Short mmCIF file of C-alpha atoms in Angstrom, two decimals:
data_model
loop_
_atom_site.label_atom_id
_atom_site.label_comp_id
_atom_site.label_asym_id
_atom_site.label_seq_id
_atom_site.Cartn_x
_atom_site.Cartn_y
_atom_site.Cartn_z
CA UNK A 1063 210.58 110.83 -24.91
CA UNK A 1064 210.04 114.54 -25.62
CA UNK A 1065 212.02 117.10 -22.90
CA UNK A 1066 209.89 119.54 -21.41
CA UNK A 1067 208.21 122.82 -23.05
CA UNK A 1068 209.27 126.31 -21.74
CA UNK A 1069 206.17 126.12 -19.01
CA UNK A 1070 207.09 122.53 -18.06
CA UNK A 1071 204.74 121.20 -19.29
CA UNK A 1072 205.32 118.15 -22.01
CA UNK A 1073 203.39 119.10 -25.27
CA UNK A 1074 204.15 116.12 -27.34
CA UNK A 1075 203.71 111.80 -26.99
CA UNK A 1076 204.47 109.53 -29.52
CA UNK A 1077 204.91 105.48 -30.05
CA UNK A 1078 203.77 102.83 -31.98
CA UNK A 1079 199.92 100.88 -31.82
CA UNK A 1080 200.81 98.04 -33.53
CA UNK A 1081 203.26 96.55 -35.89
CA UNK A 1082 202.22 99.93 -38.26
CA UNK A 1083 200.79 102.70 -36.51
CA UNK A 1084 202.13 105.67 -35.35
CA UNK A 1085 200.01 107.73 -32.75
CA UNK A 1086 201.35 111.39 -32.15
CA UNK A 1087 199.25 113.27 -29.35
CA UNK A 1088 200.34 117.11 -29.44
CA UNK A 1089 199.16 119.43 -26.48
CA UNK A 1090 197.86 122.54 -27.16
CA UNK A 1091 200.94 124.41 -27.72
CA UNK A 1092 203.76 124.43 -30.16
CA UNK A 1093 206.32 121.30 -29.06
CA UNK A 1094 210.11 122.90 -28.51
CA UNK A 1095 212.41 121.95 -31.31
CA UNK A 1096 214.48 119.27 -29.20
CA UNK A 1097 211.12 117.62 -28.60
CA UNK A 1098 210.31 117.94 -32.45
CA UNK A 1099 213.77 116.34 -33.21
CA UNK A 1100 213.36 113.61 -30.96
CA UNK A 1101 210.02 112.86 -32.42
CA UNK A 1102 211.99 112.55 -36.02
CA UNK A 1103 214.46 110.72 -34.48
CA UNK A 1104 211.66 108.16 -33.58
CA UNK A 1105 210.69 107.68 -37.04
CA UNK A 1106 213.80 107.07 -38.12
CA UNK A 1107 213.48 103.93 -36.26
CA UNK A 1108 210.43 102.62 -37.47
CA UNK A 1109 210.65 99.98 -40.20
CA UNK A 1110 207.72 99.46 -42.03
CA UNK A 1111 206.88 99.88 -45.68
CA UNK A 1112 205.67 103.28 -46.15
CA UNK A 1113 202.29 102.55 -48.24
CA UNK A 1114 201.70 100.48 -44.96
CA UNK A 1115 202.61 103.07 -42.17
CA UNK A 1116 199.84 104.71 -41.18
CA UNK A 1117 200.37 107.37 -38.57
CA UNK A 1118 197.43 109.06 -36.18
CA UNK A 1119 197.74 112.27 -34.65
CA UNK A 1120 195.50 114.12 -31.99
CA UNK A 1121 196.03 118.10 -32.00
CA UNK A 1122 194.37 120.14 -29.44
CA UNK A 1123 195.98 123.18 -31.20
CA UNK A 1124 199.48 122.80 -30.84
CA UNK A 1125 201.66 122.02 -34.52
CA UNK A 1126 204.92 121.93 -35.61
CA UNK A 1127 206.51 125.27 -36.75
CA UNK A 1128 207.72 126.36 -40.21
CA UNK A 1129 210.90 124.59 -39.96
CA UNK A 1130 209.73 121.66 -38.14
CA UNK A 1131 207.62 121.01 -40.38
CA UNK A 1132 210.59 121.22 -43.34
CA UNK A 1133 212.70 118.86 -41.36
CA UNK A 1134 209.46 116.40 -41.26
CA UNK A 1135 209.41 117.06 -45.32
CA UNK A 1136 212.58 116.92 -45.57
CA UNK A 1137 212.70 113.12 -43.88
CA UNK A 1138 209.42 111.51 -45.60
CA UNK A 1139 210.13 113.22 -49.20
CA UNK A 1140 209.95 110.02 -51.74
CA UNK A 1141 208.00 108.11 -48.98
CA UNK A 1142 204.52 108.78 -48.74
CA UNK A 1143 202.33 106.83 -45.97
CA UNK A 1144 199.02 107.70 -44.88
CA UNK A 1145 198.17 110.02 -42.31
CA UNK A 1146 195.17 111.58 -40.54
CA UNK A 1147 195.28 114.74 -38.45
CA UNK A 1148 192.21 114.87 -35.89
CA UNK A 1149 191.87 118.07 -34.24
CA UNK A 1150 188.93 120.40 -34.05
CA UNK A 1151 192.17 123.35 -34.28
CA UNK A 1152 190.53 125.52 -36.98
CA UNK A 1153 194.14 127.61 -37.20
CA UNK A 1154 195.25 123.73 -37.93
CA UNK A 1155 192.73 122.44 -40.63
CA UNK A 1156 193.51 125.90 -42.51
CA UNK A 1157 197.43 126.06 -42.68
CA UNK A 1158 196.70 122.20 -43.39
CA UNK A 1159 194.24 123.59 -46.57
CA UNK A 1160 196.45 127.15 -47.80
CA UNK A 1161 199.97 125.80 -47.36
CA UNK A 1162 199.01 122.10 -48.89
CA UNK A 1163 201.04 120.72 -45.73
CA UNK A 1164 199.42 117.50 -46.31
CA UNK A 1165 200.22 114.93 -48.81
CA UNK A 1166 197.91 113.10 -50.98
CA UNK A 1167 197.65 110.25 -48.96
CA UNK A 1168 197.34 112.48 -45.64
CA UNK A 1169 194.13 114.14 -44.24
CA UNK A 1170 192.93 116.30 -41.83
CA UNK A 1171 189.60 115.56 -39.79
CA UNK A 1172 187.43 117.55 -36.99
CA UNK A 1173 187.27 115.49 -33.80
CA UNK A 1174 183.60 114.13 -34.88
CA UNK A 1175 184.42 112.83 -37.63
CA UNK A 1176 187.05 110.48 -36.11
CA UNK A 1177 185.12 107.36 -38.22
CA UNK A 1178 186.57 108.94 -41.00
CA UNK A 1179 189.94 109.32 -40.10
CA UNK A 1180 189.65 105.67 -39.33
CA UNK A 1181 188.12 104.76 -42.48
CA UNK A 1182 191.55 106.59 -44.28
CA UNK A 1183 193.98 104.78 -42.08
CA UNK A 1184 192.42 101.58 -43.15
CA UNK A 1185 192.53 100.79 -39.22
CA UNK A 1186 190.80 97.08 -38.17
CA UNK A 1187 188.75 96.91 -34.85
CA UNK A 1188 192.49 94.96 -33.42
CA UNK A 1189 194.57 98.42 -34.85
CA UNK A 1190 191.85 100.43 -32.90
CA UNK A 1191 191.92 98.40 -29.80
CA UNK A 1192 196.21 98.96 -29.91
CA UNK A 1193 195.42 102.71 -30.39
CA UNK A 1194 193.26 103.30 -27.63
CA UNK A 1195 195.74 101.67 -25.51
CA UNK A 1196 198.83 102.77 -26.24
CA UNK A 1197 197.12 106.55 -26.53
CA UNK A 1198 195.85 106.10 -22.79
CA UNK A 1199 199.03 105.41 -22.11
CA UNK A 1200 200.57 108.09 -23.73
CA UNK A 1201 198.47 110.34 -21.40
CA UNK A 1202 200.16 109.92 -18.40
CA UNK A 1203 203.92 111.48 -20.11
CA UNK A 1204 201.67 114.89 -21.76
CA UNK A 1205 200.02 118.06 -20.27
CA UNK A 1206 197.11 117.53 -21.82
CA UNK A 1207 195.44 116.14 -25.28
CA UNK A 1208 191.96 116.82 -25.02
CA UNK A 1209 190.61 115.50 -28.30
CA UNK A 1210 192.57 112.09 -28.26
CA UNK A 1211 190.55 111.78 -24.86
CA UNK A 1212 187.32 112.91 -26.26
CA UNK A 1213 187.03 110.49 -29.69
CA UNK A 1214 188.54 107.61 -27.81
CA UNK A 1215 186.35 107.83 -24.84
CA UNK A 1216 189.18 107.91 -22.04
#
């Protein structure tokens, strides 16, 4: 699990939902590099198909860097799954738009329209049920991730 930030405070929590999902909750700042490389690390690990990984992640403002986000290119290049971003982070839905961080098969979505993002990941009531659960628990090792808490009702 990630180390801590520079204020002690843990800005990333990841693990599975499910056989294939991938929840990522990221604080509201920018995770430390060890913590981003530990995160990679993790999905090196996961063995699933990638047209069926699906991954979910809750900003509340914090994103990888520049070269964080190279090394994540850099490890899913050739293997495209399907992702949805929800954060109501406007800094994050606009790199996401001018930089074309996202993939065809990867989305970004505002906090109320968290139906959507579910709609893209293809996620059954069962997936949602493994989400909301393994997000709450998830909680307890971050500083904070306000809109995870907010769509999921916890």
């Amino acid at each position: 699990m990630p180390t801590n930030a520079a204020d002690g405070a843990k800005q990333l929590a990841w693990g599975r939902a499910g056989g294939d999902v991938i929840v990522l909750l990221h604080a509201a700042k920018n995770a430390p590099d060890a913590d981003w490389d530990a995160y990679l690390a993790f999905i090196k690990t996961v063995r699933v198909e990638p047209e069926r990984l699906r991954t979910l992640v809750f900003s509340d403002g914090g994103r990888p860097t520049f070269e964080q986000r190279r090394r994540l290119a850099d490890l899913v290049r050739g293997r495209p799954s399907r992702v949805a971003i929800v954060t109501d982070s406007s800094s994050i839905h606009f790199i996401s738009a001018q930089l074309s961080l996202e993939g065809p098969s990867s989305r970004t979505f505002s906090c109320a329209d968290f139906r959507d993002a579910v709609t893209h990941l293809g996620l059954t009531a069962a997936d949602q049920a493994s989400v909301k659960e393994r997000v709450a628990q998830l909680l307890a090792s971050i500083s904070q991730c306000n809109s995870a808490k907010l769509v999921l009702g916890i």
